[in-house]
């Protein structure tokens, strides 16, 4: 089993009563991030693939908050990436329009061992470190996912962590 972070992020317009940021185009923020991640992943021997919808709507969120949230998820994905059954290590990023939810959906996935349910539930708590981080040279402070959750909430979205098989979009992106 593997690990996936899913940030069902941002609605095209902010909820009533929230301050309005300038329009941000997620594809414009995430494409350079994907390019940088490809270089970092290659240097670490990780196969990286990404799929970013070319027709994403603009959203009213701070560009820096979006970049920071996704960067943190990618950093965790690289840090805790493990070999899949075929011996390769994988990391993926997907950003698409979710027609059903009427939201932009951003997913980061890596080949990592499944987390126990208790760790999944605690992952977003301040200072929470998973078993992979505790004995790892990769380190980790336990603050990153909490910060991601706060940033995503401030942008009007939600984030979840789940054990998931390799998604089809990543299989296609790696072809």
Coordinates of N, CA and C in Angstrom, one line a residue:
X1 N 0.8 -1.2 0.0 CA 0.0 0.0 0.0 C 0.9 1.2 0.0
X2 N 0.3 2.3 -0.4 CA 1.1 3.6 -0.5 C 0.4 4.7 0.1
X3 N 1.0 5.9 0.1 CA 0.5 7.0 0.8 C 0.1 8.1 -0.2
X4 N -1.0 8.8 0.0 CA -1.4 9.9 -0.8 C -1.9 11.0 0.0
X5 N -1.5 12.2 -0.3 CA -2.1 13.4 0.3 C -3.0 14.0 -0.7
X6 N -4.1 14.4 -0.3 CA -5.1 15.0 -1.2 C -5.6 16.3 -0.6
X7 N -5.3 17.4 -1.3 CA -5.8 18.7 -0.8 C -6.9 19.1 -1.8
X8 N -8.1 18.9 -1.4 CA -9.2 19.3 -2.3 C -9.3 20.8 -2.0
X9 N -8.5 21.5 -2.6 CA -8.2 22.9 -2.3 C -9.3 23.9 -2.8
X10 N -9.4 24.8 -2.9 CA -9.8 26.0 -3.4 C -11.1 26.1 -4.3
X11 N -12.0 26.8 -3.8 CA -13.2 27.1 -4.6 C -12.9 28.3 -5.4
X12 N -13.5 28.5 -6.6 CA -13.2 29.6 -7.5 C -13.5 31.0 -6.8
X13 N -14.4 31.1 -5.9 CA -14.7 32.4 -5.2 C -14.7 32.1 -3.7
X14 N -14.2 33.1 -3.0 CA -14.1 32.9 -1.5 C -15.5 32.8 -0.8
X15 N -15.6 32.1 0.3 CA -16.9 32.1 1.1 C -17.2 33.5 1.5
X16 N -18.5 33.8 1.7 CA -18.9 35.2 2.2 C -18.2 35.6 3.5
X17 N -17.8 36.8 3.6 CA -17.1 37.3 4.8 C -15.6 37.1 4.8
X18 N -15.1 36.4 3.9 CA -13.6 36.2 3.8 C -13.0 37.3 3.0
X19 N -11.8 37.7 3.4 CA -11.1 38.7 2.6 C -10.7 38.2 1.2
X20 N -10.6 39.0 0.2 CA -10.4 38.6 -1.1 C -9.0 38.8 -1.5
X21 N -8.3 37.8 -1.9 CA -6.9 37.9 -2.5 C -7.0 38.2 -4.0
X22 N -5.9 38.6 -4.6 CA -5.9 38.7 -6.0 C -6.1 37.4 -6.7
X23 N -6.4 37.4 -7.9 CA -6.6 36.1 -8.6 C -5.3 35.4 -8.9
X24 N -5.3 34.1 -8.6 CA -4.1 33.3 -8.7 C -4.5 32.1 -9.6
X25 N -3.6 31.8 -10.6 CA -3.8 30.7 -11.5 C -3.0 29.5 -11.0
X26 N -3.6 28.5 -10.4 CA -2.9 27.4 -9.8 C -1.9 26.7 -10.8
X27 N -2.2 26.6 -12.1 CA -1.3 26.0 -13.0 C 0.0 26.8 -13.1
X28 N -0.1 28.1 -13.1 CA 1.0 29.0 -13.2 C 1.9 28.9 -12.0
X29 N 1.3 28.6 -10.8 CA 2.1 28.4 -9.6 C 2.7 27.0 -9.6
X30 N 2.0 26.0 -10.0 CA 2.5 24.6 -9.8 C 3.4 24.1 -10.9
X31 N 3.3 24.7 -12.1 CA 4.2 24.2 -13.2 C 5.7 24.4 -12.8
X32 N 6.1 25.6 -12.4 CA 7.5 25.8 -12.0 C 7.9 24.9 -10.8
X33 N 6.9 24.7 -9.9 CA 7.2 23.9 -8.8 C 7.4 22.4 -9.2
X34 N 6.6 22.0 -10.2 CA 6.8 20.6 -10.8 C 8.2 20.5 -11.5
X35 N 8.6 21.5 -12.2 CA 9.9 21.5 -12.8 C 11.0 21.4 -11.8
X36 N 11.0 22.2 -10.8 CA 12.0 22.1 -9.7 C 11.9 20.7 -9.0
X37 N 10.7 20.2 -8.8 CA 10.6 18.9 -8.1 C 11.2 17.8 -9.0
X38 N 11.0 17.9 -10.3 CA 11.5 16.9 -11.3 C 13.1 16.8 -11.1
X39 N 13.7 18.0 -11.0 CA 15.2 18.0 -10.8 C 15.6 17.4 -9.4
X40 N 14.9 17.8 -8.4 CA 15.2 17.2 -7.0 C 14.9 15.7 -7.0
X41 N 13.8 15.3 -7.5 CA 13.5 13.9 -7.5 C 14.5 13.1 -8.3
X42 N 14.9 13.6 -9.5 CA 15.9 12.9 -10.3 C 17.2 12.7 -9.5
X43 N 17.7 13.8 -8.8 CA 18.9 13.7 -8.0 C 18.8 12.7 -6.9
X44 N 17.6 12.4 -6.4 CA 17.4 11.4 -5.3 C 17.0 10.0 -5.9
X45 N 17.0 9.9 -7.2 CA 16.6 8.6 -7.8 C 15.2 8.3 -7.7
X46 N 14.3 9.3 -7.6 CA 12.9 9.1 -7.5 C 12.3 9.4 -8.9
X47 N 11.4 8.6 -9.3 CA 10.6 8.9 -10.6 C 9.5 9.8 -10.3
X48 N 9.5 11.0 -10.9 CA 8.5 12.0 -10.7 C 7.6 12.2 -11.9
X49 N 6.3 12.2 -11.7 CA 5.4 12.5 -12.8 C 4.3 13.5 -12.3
X50 N 3.8 14.3 -13.2 CA 2.8 15.3 -12.8 C 1.8 15.5 -13.9
X51 N 0.6 15.9 -13.5 CA -0.5 16.2 -14.5 C -1.2 17.4 -13.9
X52 N -1.1 18.5 -14.7 CA -1.7 19.8 -14.3 C -2.6 20.2 -15.4
X53 N -3.9 20.3 -15.1 CA -4.9 20.7 -16.1 C -4.5 22.0 -16.7
X54 N -4.5 22.1 -18.0 CA -4.2 23.4 -18.7 C -5.3 24.4 -18.6
X55 N -6.5 24.0 -18.2 CA -7.7 24.9 -18.3 C -8.2 25.2 -16.9
X56 N -7.4 25.3 -15.9 CA -7.9 25.6 -14.5 C -8.3 27.0 -14.4
X57 N -9.4 27.3 -13.6 CA -9.9 28.6 -13.4 C -8.9 29.4 -12.5
X58 N -9.0 30.7 -12.5 CA -8.3 31.5 -11.5 C -9.1 31.4 -10.2
X59 N -8.3 31.5 -9.1 CA -9.0 31.5 -7.8 C -8.4 32.6 -7.0
X60 N -9.2 33.0 -6.0 CA -8.8 34.1 -5.1 C -8.2 33.6 -3.9
X61 N -6.9 33.3 -4.0 CA -6.1 32.8 -2.8 C -4.7 33.4 -3.0
X62 N -4.0 33.6 -1.9 CA -2.6 34.1 -2.0 C -1.7 33.0 -2.7
X63 N -1.1 33.5 -3.7 CA -0.2 32.6 -4.5 C 0.9 32.0 -3.5
X64 N 1.4 32.8 -2.6 CA 2.5 32.2 -1.7 C 1.9 31.1 -0.8
X65 N 0.7 31.3 -0.4 CA 0.1 30.2 0.5 C -0.1 28.9 -0.3
X66 N -0.6 29.0 -1.5 CA -0.7 27.8 -2.4 C 0.6 27.2 -2.6
X67 N 1.6 28.0 -3.0 CA 2.9 27.4 -3.2 C 3.5 26.7 -2.0
X68 N 3.4 27.4 -0.8 CA 3.9 26.8 0.4 C 3.2 25.5 0.8
X69 N 1.9 25.5 0.7 CA 1.2 24.3 1.1 C 1.6 23.1 0.2
X70 N 1.6 23.3 -1.1 CA 2.0 22.2 -2.0 C 3.4 21.8 -1.9
X71 N 4.3 22.8 -1.7 CA 5.7 22.6 -1.6 C 6.0 21.7 -0.3
X72 N 5.2 21.9 0.7 CA 5.4 21.1 1.9 C 5.0 19.7 1.7
X73 N 3.9 19.5 1.0 CA 3.4 18.1 0.7 C 4.4 17.4 -0.2
X74 N 5.0 18.1 -1.2 CA 6.0 17.5 -2.1 C 7.2 17.2 -1.3
X75 N 7.7 18.1 -0.4 CA 8.9 17.9 0.4 C 8.7 16.6 1.3
X76 N 7.5 16.5 1.9 CA 7.2 15.2 2.6 C 7.2 14.0 1.7
X77 N 6.6 14.2 0.5 CA 6.6 13.0 -0.4 C 8.0 12.6 -0.8
X78 N 8.9 13.5 -1.0 CA 10.3 13.2 -1.4 C 11.0 12.6 -0.2
X79 N 10.8 13.2 1.0 CA 11.5 12.8 2.2 C 11.2 11.3 2.6
X80 N 10.0 10.9 2.5 CA 9.5 9.6 3.0 C 9.2 8.6 1.9
X81 N 9.7 8.9 0.7 CA 9.4 8.0 -0.5 C 10.2 6.7 -0.3
X82 N 9.5 5.6 -0.5 CA 10.2 4.3 -0.4 C 10.0 3.5 -1.7
X83 N 10.8 2.4 -1.8 CA 10.7 1.6 -3.0 C 9.4 0.9 -3.1
X84 N 8.8 0.9 -4.3 CA 7.6 0.2 -4.6 C 8.0 -1.3 -4.9
X85 N 7.0 -2.2 -5.1 CA 7.3 -3.6 -5.3 C 8.2 -3.8 -6.6
X86 N 8.2 -2.8 -7.5 CA 9.1 -3.0 -8.7 C 10.5 -2.4 -8.4
X87 N 10.7 -1.9 -7.2 CA 12.1 -1.5 -6.8 C 12.3 0.0 -7.0
X88 N 11.4 0.7 -7.8 CA 11.5 2.1 -8.0 C 10.8 2.9 -7.0
X89 N 11.2 4.1 -6.8 CA 10.5 5.1 -5.9 C 9.8 6.1 -6.7
X90 N 8.6 6.4 -6.3 CA 7.7 7.3 -7.1 C 7.2 8.5 -6.3
X91 N 7.0 9.6 -7.0 CA 6.3 10.7 -6.5 C 5.5 11.4 -7.6
X92 N 4.3 11.8 -7.3 CA 3.5 12.5 -8.3 C 2.7 13.7 -7.7
X93 N 2.4 14.6 -8.7 CA 1.6 15.8 -8.4 C 0.5 15.9 -9.4
X94 N -0.7 16.1 -9.0 CA -1.8 16.2 -9.9 C -2.7 17.5 -9.5
X95 N -3.0 18.3 -10.4 CA -3.9 19.4 -10.2 C -4.9 19.4 -11.3
X96 N -6.2 19.3 -10.9 CA -7.3 19.2 -11.9 C -8.5 19.9 -11.3
X97 N -9.4 20.2 -12.2 CA -10.8 20.7 -11.8 C -11.6 19.5 -11.5
X98 N -12.2 19.5 -10.3 CA -13.1 18.5 -9.9 C -14.6 19.0 -10.2
X99 N -15.1 18.5 -11.3 CA -16.4 18.9 -11.7 C -17.5 18.6 -10.7
X100 N -17.5 17.5 -10.1 CA -18.5 17.1 -9.1 C -18.5 18.1 -7.9
X101 N -17.3 18.4 -7.4 CA -17.1 19.2 -6.2 C -17.1 20.7 -6.5
X102 N -16.9 21.0 -7.8 CA -16.8 22.4 -8.3 C -15.6 23.1 -7.6
X103 N -14.5 22.4 -7.5 CA -13.3 22.8 -6.8 C -12.0 22.4 -7.6
X104 N -11.0 23.0 -7.3 CA -9.7 22.6 -7.8 C -9.2 21.5 -6.8
X105 N -8.7 20.4 -7.3 CA -8.2 19.3 -6.5 C -6.7 19.2 -6.8
X106 N -6.0 19.1 -5.7 CA -4.5 18.9 -5.8 C -4.1 17.7 -5.0
X107 N -3.4 16.8 -5.7 CA -3.0 15.6 -5.0 C -1.5 15.4 -5.1
X108 N -0.9 15.0 -4.1 CA 0.5 14.6 -4.0 C 0.5 13.2 -3.6
X109 N 1.2 12.3 -4.3 CA 1.3 10.9 -4.0 C 2.7 10.4 -4.0
X110 N 3.1 9.5 -3.1 CA 4.4 8.9 -3.1 C 4.3 7.4 -2.8
X111 N 5.4 6.7 -3.2 CA 5.4 5.3 -2.9 C 6.0 5.2 -1.5
X112 N 5.2 4.9 -0.5 CA 5.6 4.8 0.9 C 4.8 3.7 1.5
X113 N 5.3 3.2 2.6 CA 4.5 2.2 3.3 C 3.3 2.8 3.9
X114 N 2.2 2.0 3.9 CA 1.0 2.5 4.5 C 1.2 2.9 5.9
X115 N 0.5 4.0 6.3 CA 0.6 4.5 7.7 C -0.5 3.8 8.5
X116 N -0.2 3.4 9.7 CA -1.3 2.9 10.6 C -2.4 4.0 10.8
X117 N -3.6 3.5 11.0 CA -4.8 4.4 11.1 C -4.6 5.5 12.2
X118 N -4.0 5.1 13.3 CA -3.7 6.1 14.4 C -2.8 7.2 13.9
X119 N -1.8 6.9 13.1 CA -0.9 7.9 12.6 C -1.6 8.8 11.6
X120 N -2.5 8.2 10.8 CA -3.3 9.0 9.8 C -4.2 10.0 10.6
X121 N -4.8 9.6 11.7 CA -5.7 10.5 12.4 C -4.9 11.6 13.1
X122 N -3.6 11.4 13.5 CA -2.8 12.4 14.3 C -1.9 13.2 13.4
X123 N -1.8 12.9 12.1 CA -0.9 13.5 11.2 C -0.9 15.0 11.2
X124 N -2.0 15.6 11.3 CA -2.2 17.1 11.2 C -2.0 17.8 12.6
X125 N -1.8 17.0 13.6 CA -1.6 17.7 14.9 C -0.3 18.3 15.0
X126 N -0.2 19.5 15.7 CA 1.0 20.2 15.9 C 2.1 19.3 16.6
X127 N 3.2 19.2 15.9 CA 4.3 18.4 16.5 C 4.2 16.9 16.2
X128 N 3.2 16.4 15.6 CA 3.0 15.0 15.3 C 4.1 14.5 14.3
X129 N 4.8 13.4 14.7 CA 5.7 12.8 13.8 C 5.4 11.4 13.6
X130 N 5.3 10.9 12.4 CA 5.0 9.5 12.1 C 6.2 8.6 12.4
X131 N 5.9 7.3 12.5 CA 7.0 6.4 12.8 C 8.1 6.4 11.7
X132 N 7.8 6.8 10.5 CA 8.8 6.9 9.4 C 9.8 8.0 9.7
X133 N 9.3 9.1 10.4 CA 10.1 10.3 10.6 C 11.0 10.1 11.9
X134 N 10.4 9.4 12.9 CA 11.1 9.2 14.2 C 12.5 8.6 14.0
X135 N 12.6 7.6 13.3 CA 13.9 6.9 13.2 C 14.6 7.2 11.9
X136 N 14.2 8.3 11.2 CA 14.7 8.5 9.8 C 15.8 9.6 9.8
X137 N 16.7 9.5 8.9 CA 17.7 10.5 8.7 C 17.1 11.7 8.1
X138 N 15.9 11.5 7.5 CA 15.2 12.6 6.8 C 14.7 13.7 7.8
X139 N 14.6 13.2 9.1 CA 14.1 14.1 10.1 C 12.7 14.6 10.0
X140 N 12.4 15.8 10.3 CA 11.1 16.3 10.3 C 10.7 16.8 11.6
X141 N 10.0 18.0 11.7 CA 9.7 18.6 12.9 C 8.3 18.2 13.5
X142 N 7.5 17.7 12.6 CA 6.1 17.4 13.0 C 5.2 18.6 12.8
X143 N 5.7 19.7 12.2 CA 4.8 20.9 12.1 C 4.3 21.1 10.7
X144 N 4.9 20.5 9.7 CA 4.6 20.7 8.3 C 3.2 20.4 7.9
X145 N 2.7 19.3 8.2 CA 1.3 19.0 7.8 C 0.3 19.8 8.6
X146 N 0.6 20.2 9.8 CA -0.3 21.1 10.5 C -0.3 22.5 9.8
X147 N 0.8 22.9 9.4 CA 0.9 24.2 8.6 C 0.1 24.1 7.3
X148 N 0.3 23.0 6.6 CA -0.5 22.8 5.4 C -2.0 22.8 5.6
X149 N -2.4 22.1 6.7 CA -3.8 22.1 7.0 C -4.4 23.5 7.3
X150 N -3.6 24.3 8.0 CA -4.0 25.7 8.3 C -4.1 26.5 7.0
X151 N -3.0 26.5 6.2 CA -3.0 27.2 5.0 C -4.2 26.9 4.1
X152 N -4.4 25.6 3.9 CA -5.5 25.1 3.0 C -6.8 25.6 3.6
X153 N -7.0 25.5 4.9 CA -8.3 26.0 5.5 C -8.4 27.5 5.3
X154 N -7.4 28.3 5.4 CA -7.4 29.7 5.1 C -7.8 30.0 3.7
X155 N -7.5 29.1 2.8 CA -7.8 29.3 1.4 C -9.2 28.7 1.1
X156 N -9.9 28.2 2.1 CA -11.3 27.7 1.9 C -11.3 26.3 1.5
X157 N -10.3 25.5 1.7 CA -10.3 24.1 1.3 C -10.1 23.2 2.5
X158 N -9.8 21.9 2.1 CA -9.6 20.9 3.1 C -8.5 20.0 2.6
X159 N -7.8 19.3 3.5 CA -6.7 18.4 3.1 C -6.9 17.1 3.9
X160 N -6.6 16.0 3.3 CA -6.7 14.7 3.9 C -5.4 13.9 3.5
X161 N -5.1 12.9 4.4 CA -4.0 12.0 4.2 C -4.6 10.6 4.1
X162 N -4.3 9.8 3.1 CA -4.9 8.5 3.0 C -3.9 7.5 2.4
X163 N -4.0 6.3 2.8 CA -3.3 5.2 2.1 C -4.0 4.8 0.8
X164 N -3.3 5.0 -0.3 CA -4.0 4.8 -1.6 C -3.0 4.1 -2.5
X165 N -3.5 3.3 -3.5 CA -2.7 2.7 -4.5 C -2.2 3.8 -5.5
X166 N -1.2 3.5 -6.3 CA -0.7 4.4 -7.3 C -1.9 4.9 -8.2
X167 N -2.1 6.2 -8.3 CA -3.3 6.7 -9.1 C -3.0 6.5 -10.6
X168 N -4.1 6.4 -11.3 CA -4.0 6.3 -12.8 C -3.3 7.5 -13.4
X169 N -3.6 8.7 -12.9 CA -3.0 9.9 -13.5 C -1.5 9.8 -13.4
X170 N -0.9 9.2 -12.3 CA 0.5 9.1 -12.2 C 1.1 8.0 -13.2
X171 N 0.3 6.9 -13.3 CA 0.7 5.9 -14.3 C 0.9 6.6 -15.7
X172 N -0.1 7.4 -16.1 CA -0.1 8.0 -17.4 C 1.0 9.0 -17.5
X173 N 1.2 9.8 -16.4 CA 2.3 10.8 -16.4 C 3.7 10.2 -16.6
X174 N 3.8 9.0 -16.1 CA 5.2 8.4 -16.2 C 5.4 7.6 -17.5
X175 N 4.5 7.5 -18.4 CA 4.6 6.8 -19.6 C 5.6 7.6 -20.5

